């Protein structure tokens, strides 16, 4: 027997009892409430001591309207019906959870349990906790108040997304995606050719927060977080992640020529280092090695000393341009590391194929002295490699910008061979940001165009990236395609020995040729003429 008072005018009802029978929540219109019928509680005193006096659950639960039909689920979740909390009409079913002896703000369980009619008296099956019954006078029943059964569908979660390259916006195949949950469980997935990863319902759990770690060779690691905490219904979570590529190594710098047996960096070749400066600016945590190489002529000792001084001259220049000296290591390799050709290169009419190693024995087999000298010149190069990427940046030193156009001066003829196409255009080799390409020169053309295929090739090879697009690159770059009429800034274009920077090229999907332009573009490389007898484009 529970004593709730002797006032016969008070209506008490709908008791909900905790599993240990130490707590009873009931509905009552007794004095001291918030209005109408409120939910009250009584708790059992010490052993054999009966129950405490009724205590109102407070304004978080109760309103000036009616709160009735309480039901305790798992002793910490309270279901009840109310017409005072915002609802769908009449009595609606609400749910609140208890933590630190406080009840949370009630939430409407919504459709289909609630309707514009009265919905009340919910109970859950003890044997099947996701099944239960409730009462409602909604239309379609057998009478005024009918009993309805319900089943709560299981809650499942999945997590998926796409991994893309920050510079090219293309999918990253084979990226390693690892999730670590606060529940101690982990899972891994390798992205497919579309850059997609998927974790299924057996790997993503309710009320769990996940750290997502993405790794891929030649990329910086990336982290992200997703959570299912607070999610009460099934959901397919999505999280796309962008990976930033680590600059490839080693990278051969544009031509830096020295006088015989000299190591001073000439002013006309200082601009060849602007691309490296931009790379260092964009990746402030990397430390690089500047490596200088000589050809095999002279003694090994002298070549070692000479190459070390040449490497140091490049480092000294970079320091004057604001690069922290702690990020630079100068090293001379002398003649010990012959160059390996990584792209088609034509020198003195001879084609050096990719994979060719310019050893003395290889050079001695070349057809004439001019080609041999060109091979020796290719061995005399400066390149950089990334040593580490955990440097902590310091305050940057301000500096002036370099010129936008460079003419590389060499004593030999400055020309490029061409072939005549059936459309009577001149076709020749050029280099776009260090990548070999083919252009067609038409004296009737006024603009500079890239075919869609060539633009995609330059993008996927790393010669151009999202930062080179004029406008929103995310709207211009698709998976394996680039929008027609997209405008791209070509950071460096080389024809013969002449280099022009910051050329604007328009993508033309109808164009079959790789690159197409006329006099307006070619004259930016200097005064030129066409030698039809020798099939050369000559630059003065």
Coordinates of C-alpha atoms in Angstrom, one line a residue:
X1 CA 0.0 0.0 0.0
X2 CA 1.4 3.4 -1.1
X3 CA 0.1 6.4 0.8
X4 CA -0.4 9.3 -1.7
X5 CA -2.5 11.5 0.7
X6 CA -6.1 11.6 2.0
X7 CA -7.5 14.3 -0.4
X8 CA -10.3 12.4 -2.1
X9 CA -10.7 15.1 -4.8
X10 CA -7.2 14.4 -6.2
X11 CA -6.9 12.0 -9.1
X12 CA -3.8 9.8 -9.1
X13 CA -3.1 7.3 -11.8
X14 CA -0.9 5.6 -14.4
X15 CA 1.9 4.4 -12.2
X16 CA 5.2 3.5 -13.8
X17 CA 7.5 1.4 -11.6
X18 CA 11.3 1.0 -11.9
X19 CA 12.8 -2.5 -12.2
X20 CA 14.0 -2.5 -8.6
X21 CA 10.6 -1.1 -7.4
X22 CA 12.4 1.8 -5.7
X23 CA 10.9 4.5 -8.0
X24 CA 7.3 5.2 -8.9
X25 CA 6.3 7.9 -11.4
X26 CA 2.6 8.7 -11.7
X27 CA 0.2 11.3 -13.0
X28 CA -1.7 13.5 -10.6
X29 CA -3.7 16.8 -10.5
X30 CA -2.7 17.4 -6.9
X31 CA -1.9 20.9 -5.7
X32 CA 1.6 22.2 -6.2
X33 CA 1.9 21.3 -9.8
X34 CA 2.4 23.3 -13.0
X35 CA -1.3 23.0 -14.0
X36 CA -3.5 20.3 -15.2
X37 CA -2.2 16.8 -14.6
X38 CA 1.6 16.6 -13.8
X39 CA 4.0 13.7 -13.4
X40 CA 5.2 13.1 -9.9
X41 CA 7.6 10.6 -8.3
X42 CA 8.0 8.8 -5.0
X43 CA 11.1 6.8 -4.0
X44 CA 11.5 4.0 -1.5
X45 CA 13.1 4.9 1.8
X46 CA 15.6 2.7 3.6
X47 CA 14.6 -0.9 4.0
X48 CA 11.2 -1.2 5.5
X49 CA 10.7 2.5 5.6
X50 CA 8.0 3.0 3.0
X51 CA 8.0 5.7 0.3
X52 CA 8.9 9.4 0.4
X53 CA 6.3 12.1 -0.2
X54 CA 5.4 12.9 -3.8
X55 CA 7.9 15.2 -5.7
X56 CA 6.9 17.0 -8.9
X57 CA 9.2 16.2 -11.8
X58 CA 9.5 19.9 -12.5
X59 CA 9.0 22.3 -15.4
X60 CA 11.3 20.4 -17.7
X61 CA 8.8 17.7 -17.9
X62 CA 5.5 19.3 -16.7
X63 CA 3.5 22.1 -18.4
X64 CA 0.3 24.0 -17.7
X65 CA -1.4 21.2 -19.8
X66 CA -1.7 17.5 -19.0
X67 CA 1.2 15.1 -18.6
X68 CA 0.0 11.5 -18.3
X69 CA 0.6 7.8 -18.9
X70 CA 4.3 7.5 -17.9
X71 CA 6.4 4.5 -18.8
X72 CA 9.9 3.7 -17.7
X73 CA 12.1 2.0 -20.1
X74 CA 15.4 0.7 -18.7
X75 CA 14.8 2.9 -15.6
X76 CA 16.5 5.9 -17.2
X77 CA 14.2 6.6 -20.2
X78 CA 10.8 8.1 -19.5
X79 CA 7.9 8.0 -22.1
X80 CA 4.8 9.9 -21.4
X81 CA 1.9 11.7 -23.2
X82 CA 1.3 15.5 -23.1
X83 CA -0.9 18.1 -24.7
X84 CA 1.2 20.9 -23.2
X85 CA 4.5 20.4 -25.1
X86 CA 4.6 21.3 -28.8
X87 CA 3.1 18.4 -30.7
X88 CA 1.1 17.3 -33.7
X89 CA -2.3 17.7 -32.0
X90 CA -4.1 16.3 -28.9
X91 CA -2.0 14.1 -26.7
X92 CA 1.4 13.3 -28.1
X93 CA 4.0 10.8 -26.9
X94 CA 7.3 12.3 -25.7
X95 CA 10.5 10.8 -24.4
X96 CA 13.1 12.1 -21.9
X97 CA 16.3 10.5 -20.5
X98 CA 17.7 10.8 -17.0
X99 CA 21.3 11.7 -16.2
X100 CA 22.7 12.8 -12.9
X101 CA 19.2 12.6 -11.5
X102 CA 18.0 15.2 -14.0
X103 CA 15.6 14.7 -16.9
X104 CA 16.4 16.0 -20.4
X105 CA 14.2 18.2 -22.4
X106 CA 11.4 16.0 -23.8
X107 CA 11.4 15.2 -27.5
X108 CA 8.3 14.4 -29.6
X109 CA 8.6 10.8 -31.0
X110 CA 6.8 12.1 -34.1
X111 CA 5.0 10.2 -36.8
X112 CA 4.0 7.5 -37.1
X113 CA 3.5 7.0 -33.4
X114 CA 2.0 10.5 -33.0
X115 CA -0.9 11.9 -35.1
X116 CA -3.2 14.9 -35.0
X117 CA -5.4 12.8 -32.6
X118 CA -4.7 11.6 -29.0
X119 CA -1.8 9.2 -28.8
X120 CA -0.9 7.8 -25.3
X121 CA -0.2 4.9 -23.0
X122 CA 2.9 3.5 -24.7
X123 CA 4.5 0.4 -23.3
X124 CA 7.4 -1.8 -24.5
X125 CA 7.5 -5.6 -24.7
X126 CA 9.9 -6.9 -22.1
X127 CA 11.0 -9.8 -24.3
X128 CA 11.2 -7.8 -27.5
X129 CA 12.5 -4.4 -26.5
X130 CA 12.0 -2.9 -29.9
X131 CA 8.3 -3.8 -30.0
X132 CA 5.3 -2.5 -28.0
X133 CA 1.8 -1.1 -27.9
X134 CA 0.1 2.3 -27.5
X135 CA -3.4 3.7 -27.6
X136 CA -4.8 6.2 -30.0
X137 CA -8.2 7.6 -31.2
X138 CA -6.9 8.3 -34.7
X139 CA -9.2 7.7 -37.6
X140 CA -9.3 4.2 -39.0
X141 CA -9.7 2.3 -35.7
X142 CA -12.5 0.2 -34.4
X143 CA -13.8 2.6 -31.9
X144 CA -12.8 5.7 -29.9
X145 CA -9.6 4.6 -28.3
X146 CA -7.9 1.6 -29.9
X147 CA -4.7 -0.3 -29.1
X148 CA -2.0 -0.3 -31.8
X149 CA 1.2 -2.3 -32.0
X150 CA 4.5 -1.0 -33.3
X151 CA 8.0 -2.2 -34.1
X152 CA 11.0 0.1 -34.0
X153 CA 13.2 -0.7 -37.0
X154 CA 16.9 -1.4 -36.2
X155 CA 19.2 1.6 -36.4
X156 CA 22.0 1.1 -38.9
X157 CA 24.8 3.4 -40.0
X158 CA 27.3 3.4 -42.8
X159 CA 30.2 5.7 -43.7
X160 CA 31.4 6.5 -47.1
X161 CA 33.2 9.2 -49.1
X162 CA 35.6 10.1 -51.8
X163 CA 39.3 10.9 -51.6
X164 CA 40.6 13.4 -54.1
X165 CA 43.8 15.1 -55.0
X166 CA 44.0 18.6 -53.7
X167 CA 45.8 19.9 -56.8
X168 CA 44.2 18.0 -59.6
X169 CA 40.7 17.3 -58.1
X170 CA 41.0 13.8 -59.5
X171 CA 40.2 10.6 -57.5
X172 CA 43.0 9.1 -55.4
X173 CA 43.1 5.3 -56.0
X174 CA 44.6 3.1 -53.3
X175 CA 44.4 5.5 -50.5
X176 CA 44.5 3.7 -47.1
X177 CA 41.5 4.8 -44.9
X178 CA 41.4 3.7 -41.3
X179 CA 38.7 4.4 -38.8
X180 CA 39.2 4.3 -35.0
X181 CA 36.1 4.3 -32.9
X182 CA 35.7 5.5 -29.3
X183 CA 34.4 1.9 -28.7
X184 CA 37.9 0.6 -29.4
X185 CA 37.0 -0.9 -32.7
X186 CA 39.0 -0.2 -35.9
X187 CA 38.5 -0.9 -39.6
X188 CA 40.4 -0.2 -42.8
X189 CA 39.5 0.3 -46.5
X190 CA 41.6 1.0 -49.6
X191 CA 39.9 3.4 -52.1
X192 CA 38.9 2.2 -55.5
X193 CA 39.6 3.8 -58.9
X194 CA 37.0 6.4 -58.2
X195 CA 38.6 7.3 -54.9
X196 CA 35.6 5.8 -53.0
X197 CA 35.7 4.2 -49.6
X198 CA 32.9 2.4 -47.7
X199 CA 32.4 1.2 -44.2
X200 CA 29.2 -0.9 -43.7
X201 CA 26.7 -1.3 -40.9
X202 CA 28.8 -4.0 -39.2
X203 CA 31.7 -1.5 -38.9
X204 CA 29.9 1.7 -37.8
X205 CA 28.1 1.5 -34.4
X206 CA 25.6 3.8 -32.6
X207 CA 26.8 6.3 -30.0
X208 CA 30.4 6.2 -31.3
X209 CA 32.8 8.9 -32.5
X210 CA 35.3 7.9 -35.2
X211 CA 38.6 9.4 -36.2
X212 CA 39.3 8.9 -39.9
X213 CA 42.9 8.7 -40.9
X214 CA 43.8 8.7 -44.7
X215 CA 47.3 7.8 -45.8
X216 CA 48.8 7.4 -49.3
X217 CA 52.4 7.3 -50.5
X218 CA 53.5 10.7 -51.8
X219 CA 50.7 12.5 -50.0
X220 CA 50.5 14.2 -46.6
X221 CA 48.3 12.4 -44.1
X222 CA 44.8 13.8 -43.5
X223 CA 42.4 13.3 -40.5
X224 CA 38.7 13.9 -40.1
X225 CA 36.0 13.0 -37.5
X226 CA 32.5 11.6 -37.8
X227 CA 30.1 10.6 -35.0
X228 CA 26.8 8.6 -34.6
X229 CA 26.3 10.0 -31.1
X230 CA 22.8 11.4 -30.7
X231 CA 21.6 9.9 -34.0
X232 CA 18.4 7.9 -33.4
X233 CA 17.6 6.8 -36.9
X234 CA 19.5 5.0 -39.5
X235 CA 21.8 7.2 -41.6
X236 CA 24.4 6.9 -44.4
X237 CA 27.2 9.2 -43.2
X238 CA 29.4 10.8 -45.9
X239 CA 32.8 12.4 -45.5
X240 CA 34.9 13.4 -48.5
X241 CA 38.5 14.1 -47.8
X242 CA 41.1 15.9 -49.9
X243 CA 44.8 14.8 -49.9
X244 CA 47.6 17.2 -50.5
X245 CA 50.5 15.7 -52.5
X246 CA 54.1 15.9 -51.3
X247 CA 56.2 17.4 -54.1
X248 CA 57.9 14.6 -56.1
X249 CA 61.6 14.1 -55.8
X250 CA 64.1 14.6 -57.2
X251 CA 63.0 17.5 -59.3
X252 CA 65.4 18.9 -61.9
X253 CA 65.3 22.6 -62.0
X254 CA 65.2 24.7 -65.2
X255 CA 68.6 25.2 -66.8
X256 CA 71.1 26.9 -64.6
X257 CA 74.4 27.4 -66.5
X258 CA 77.8 28.3 -65.1
X259 CA 80.9 29.6 -66.7
X260 CA 83.6 27.0 -67.1
X261 CA 85.0 26.1 -63.6
X262 CA 82.9 28.8 -62.0
X263 CA 80.2 28.6 -59.4
X264 CA 78.7 32.1 -59.3
X265 CA 74.9 32.1 -60.0
X266 CA 74.4 34.4 -62.9
X267 CA 71.5 36.9 -62.7
X268 CA 69.9 35.6 -65.9
X269 CA 69.4 32.2 -64.3
X270 CA 68.1 33.3 -60.9
X271 CA 64.6 33.4 -62.3
X272 CA 64.9 29.6 -63.0
X273 CA 64.5 29.2 -59.3
X274 CA 61.1 31.0 -59.0
X275 CA 59.2 27.7 -59.3
X276 CA 61.2 26.2 -56.5
X277 CA 60.6 29.3 -54.3
X278 CA 56.9 28.9 -55.0
X279 CA 57.0 25.3 -54.0
X280 CA 58.8 26.1 -50.7
X281 CA 56.3 28.9 -50.0
X282 CA 53.4 26.5 -50.6
X283 CA 54.9 23.8 -48.4
X284 CA 56.4 25.6 -45.4
X285 CA 57.1 22.4 -43.5
X286 CA 59.5 20.8 -46.0
X287 CA 63.3 20.7 -45.9
X288 CA 65.1 20.2 -49.2
X289 CA 68.4 19.2 -50.4
X290 CA 69.9 21.3 -53.3
X291 CA 72.1 18.9 -55.3
X292 CA 74.5 20.1 -58.0
X293 CA 76.1 17.7 -60.5
X294 CA 78.9 18.2 -63.0
X295 CA 79.9 16.3 -66.1
X296 CA 82.7 13.7 -66.0
X297 CA 85.4 16.0 -67.4
X298 CA 88.1 17.1 -64.9
X299 CA 89.1 15.2 -61.8
X300 CA 86.7 13.8 -59.3
X301 CA 88.1 15.9 -56.5
X302 CA 87.7 19.1 -58.5
X303 CA 84.2 18.2 -59.6
X304 CA 83.2 17.5 -56.1
X305 CA 84.4 20.9 -54.9
X306 CA 82.9 22.7 -57.9
X307 CA 79.5 21.0 -57.5
X308 CA 79.4 21.8 -53.8
X309 CA 80.1 25.4 -54.4
X310 CA 77.5 25.6 -57.2
X311 CA 74.9 24.0 -54.8
X312 CA 75.8 26.5 -52.1
X313 CA 75.4 29.4 -54.6
X314 CA 71.8 28.3 -55.2
X315 CA 71.2 28.0 -51.4
X316 CA 72.7 31.4 -50.9
X317 CA 70.3 32.9 -53.5
X318 CA 67.3 31.2 -52.0
X319 CA 68.2 32.7 -48.6
X320 CA 68.3 36.2 -50.1
X321 CA 64.8 35.5 -51.4
X322 CA 63.5 34.9 -47.9
X323 CA 63.8 31.1 -47.6
X324 CA 64.9 30.0 -44.1
X325 CA 68.4 28.6 -44.3
X326 CA 67.4 25.8 -41.9
X327 CA 65.2 24.4 -44.7
X328 CA 68.1 24.2 -47.2
X329 CA 70.9 21.7 -47.5
X330 CA 73.6 22.1 -50.2
X331 CA 75.3 19.0 -51.5
X332 CA 77.7 18.5 -54.4
X333 CA 77.7 15.1 -56.1
X334 CA 80.3 15.9 -58.7
X335 CA 80.2 13.5 -61.5
X336 CA 79.1 10.5 -59.5
X337 CA 75.3 10.6 -60.4
X338 CA 74.8 10.6 -64.2
X339 CA 71.4 12.0 -65.2
X340 CA 68.5 9.7 -66.0
X341 CA 66.3 11.2 -68.7
X342 CA 62.6 11.3 -67.5
X343 CA 61.0 12.7 -70.6
X344 CA 61.6 13.0 -74.3
X345 CA 64.3 15.6 -74.9
X346 CA 65.6 16.7 -78.3
X347 CA 69.1 18.2 -78.3
X348 CA 71.1 19.1 -81.4
X349 CA 68.6 17.0 -83.5
X350 CA 69.1 13.9 -81.4
X351 CA 66.3 12.5 -79.3
X352 CA 67.1 11.4 -75.8
X353 CA 64.4 8.9 -74.8
X354 CA 63.0 8.5 -71.2
X355 CA 65.1 6.0 -69.1
X356 CA 68.4 6.9 -70.8
X357 CA 71.3 7.1 -68.3
X358 CA 73.9 9.6 -69.4
X359 CA 77.0 7.6 -68.5
X360 CA 80.4 8.2 -70.2
X361 CA 80.0 5.0 -72.1
X362 CA 76.6 6.0 -73.4
X363 CA 77.8 9.5 -74.3
X364 CA 80.8 8.1 -76.2
X365 CA 78.4 6.2 -78.5
X366 CA 76.6 9.4 -79.5
X367 CA 76.8 10.3 -83.2
X368 CA 78.8 13.6 -83.1
X369 CA 80.6 16.0 -80.8
X370 CA 77.7 18.5 -80.7
X371 CA 75.3 15.8 -79.4
X372 CA 78.0 14.6 -76.9
X373 CA 78.4 18.2 -75.6
X374 CA 74.6 18.4 -75.3
X375 CA 74.7 15.2 -73.2
X376 CA 77.4 16.6 -71.0
X377 CA 75.4 19.8 -70.5
X378 CA 72.4 17.7 -69.4
X379 CA 74.5 16.1 -66.8
X380 CA 75.5 19.5 -65.5
X381 CA 72.2 20.2 -63.6
X382 CA 70.8 21.3 -60.3
X383 CA 68.0 19.4 -58.6
X384 CA 66.2 19.3 -55.3
X385 CA 64.8 16.5 -53.1
X386 CA 62.6 16.6 -50.1
X387 CA 64.5 15.4 -47.0
X388 CA 61.6 15.8 -44.5
X389 CA 58.3 17.5 -44.0
X390 CA 58.0 18.2 -40.3
X391 CA 59.8 21.6 -40.2
X392 CA 58.2 24.2 -38.0
X393 CA 57.9 27.5 -40.0
X394 CA 59.3 30.7 -38.8
X395 CA 58.4 34.3 -39.8
X396 CA 58.8 34.8 -43.5
X397 CA 61.1 37.4 -44.9
X398 CA 59.6 39.8 -47.5
X399 CA 61.0 39.9 -51.0
X400 CA 60.4 41.3 -54.4
X401 CA 58.8 39.3 -57.2
X402 CA 60.9 38.2 -60.1
X403 CA 60.3 39.1 -63.8
X404 CA 57.5 37.4 -65.7
X405 CA 59.5 36.6 -68.9
X406 CA 62.9 34.9 -69.1
X407 CA 65.1 34.5 -72.2
X408 CA 67.7 31.7 -71.6
X409 CA 70.9 32.7 -73.3
X410 CA 73.0 30.0 -74.8
X411 CA 75.7 30.3 -77.4
X412 CA 74.2 27.8 -79.8
X413 CA 71.3 28.5 -82.2
X414 CA 67.9 29.1 -80.6
X415 CA 65.5 27.2 -82.8
X416 CA 62.9 24.4 -82.8
X417 CA 62.3 21.9 -85.6
X418 CA 58.8 21.6 -87.0
X419 CA 56.8 19.4 -89.4
X420 CA 54.1 20.6 -91.8
X421 CA 50.7 19.1 -91.2
X422 CA 48.1 18.4 -93.9
X423 CA 46.2 21.5 -92.7
X424 CA 49.4 23.4 -93.4
X425 CA 50.1 24.3 -89.8
X426 CA 53.5 24.0 -88.2
X427 CA 53.8 21.3 -85.5
X428 CA 56.6 21.4 -83.0
X429 CA 57.7 20.4 -79.5
X430 CA 57.1 22.7 -76.5
X431 CA 57.2 22.2 -72.7
X432 CA 54.3 23.1 -70.4
X433 CA 55.6 23.5 -66.8
X434 CA 58.3 21.0 -67.6
X435 CA 56.1 18.5 -69.4
X436 CA 56.7 17.7 -73.1
X437 CA 53.8 18.7 -75.4
X438 CA 53.1 19.4 -79.0
X439 CA 51.8 22.7 -80.4
X440 CA 50.4 23.7 -83.8
X441 CA 51.2 27.1 -85.1
X442 CA 48.6 28.7 -87.5
X443 CA 49.4 32.2 -88.7
X444 CA 45.6 32.8 -88.9
X445 CA 44.9 32.1 -85.2
X446 CA 44.7 34.9 -82.6
X447 CA 44.1 32.9 -79.4
X448 CA 45.9 30.2 -77.4
X449 CA 43.9 27.0 -77.0
X450 CA 44.3 23.6 -75.3
X451 CA 42.4 20.5 -76.3
X452 CA 40.3 18.9 -73.6
X453 CA 42.4 15.8 -73.7
X454 CA 45.7 17.8 -73.4
X455 CA 44.3 19.8 -70.5
X456 CA 43.3 16.6 -68.7
X457 CA 46.8 15.1 -69.4
X458 CA 48.5 18.1 -68.0
X459 CA 46.2 18.0 -64.9
X460 CA 46.7 14.3 -64.1
X461 CA 50.5 14.5 -64.7
X462 CA 50.7 17.4 -62.2
X463 CA 51.9 20.0 -64.7
X464 CA 48.8 22.1 -63.8
X465 CA 46.6 22.0 -60.8
X466 CA 43.4 23.6 -59.5
X467 CA 45.2 26.8 -58.6
X468 CA 46.0 27.4 -62.3
X469 CA 42.3 27.7 -63.3
X470 CA 40.7 31.1 -63.6
X471 CA 37.5 30.9 -61.6
X472 CA 36.1 28.2 -59.3
X473 CA 38.1 25.1 -60.2
X474 CA 35.6 22.8 -58.5
X475 CA 33.0 23.9 -61.1
X476 CA 35.5 23.5 -64.0
X477 CA 37.2 20.1 -63.2
X478 CA 35.3 16.8 -63.3
X479 CA 36.4 13.3 -63.0
X480 CA 38.5 12.8 -66.1
X481 CA 37.3 16.0 -67.8
X482 CA 37.6 19.7 -67.9
X483 CA 34.8 22.1 -68.8
X484 CA 34.8 23.6 -72.3
X485 CA 36.0 27.2 -72.4
X486 CA 37.7 26.9 -69.0
X487 CA 40.7 29.3 -68.8
X488 CA 44.0 28.0 -67.5
X489 CA 47.0 30.0 -66.5
X490 CA 50.2 28.3 -67.9
X491 CA 52.8 29.1 -65.3
X492 CA 55.7 28.4 -67.7
X493 CA 55.8 27.5 -71.4
X494 CA 59.1 26.8 -73.2
X495 CA 59.7 26.8 -76.9
X496 CA 63.3 26.3 -78.0
X497 CA 65.3 28.1 -75.3
X498 CA 62.8 30.8 -74.7
X499 CA 60.4 30.8 -71.7
X500 CA 57.3 32.8 -71.2
X501 CA 55.3 32.7 -67.9
X502 CA 51.7 33.3 -67.1
X503 CA 50.1 32.6 -70.4
X504 CA 46.3 32.3 -70.5
X505 CA 45.0 29.3 -72.5
X506 CA 41.3 28.4 -73.2
X507 CA 40.1 24.8 -73.3
X508 CA 38.5 23.9 -76.6
X509 CA 36.6 20.6 -76.7
X510 CA 36.4 20.6 -80.5
X511 CA 40.2 20.8 -80.8
X512 CA 42.0 17.7 -81.9
X513 CA 45.5 19.1 -81.6
X514 CA 47.2 19.4 -78.2
X515 CA 48.0 23.1 -78.3
X516 CA 47.0 25.6 -80.9
X517 CA 48.0 29.2 -81.4
X518 CA 49.2 31.9 -83.8
X519 CA 51.5 34.9 -84.0
X520 CA 50.0 36.7 -81.0
X521 CA 51.3 33.9 -78.8
X522 CA 54.5 33.0 -80.5
X523 CA 55.8 36.6 -80.6
X524 CA 55.8 36.6 -76.8
X525 CA 58.7 34.2 -77.0
X526 CA 60.8 36.8 -78.9
X527 CA 61.4 37.9 -82.5
X528 CA 61.1 34.8 -84.7
X529 CA 61.2 33.7 -88.3
X530 CA 60.3 30.5 -90.1
X531 CA 63.0 28.7 -92.2
X532 CA 61.0 26.6 -94.6
X533 CA 64.1 25.1 -96.2
X534 CA 65.4 23.8 -92.9
X535 CA 61.8 23.4 -91.3
X536 CA 62.8 25.4 -88.3
X537 CA 61.3 28.2 -86.2
X538 CA 64.2 30.5 -85.5
X539 CA 64.4 33.0 -82.6
X540 CA 66.8 35.9 -82.6

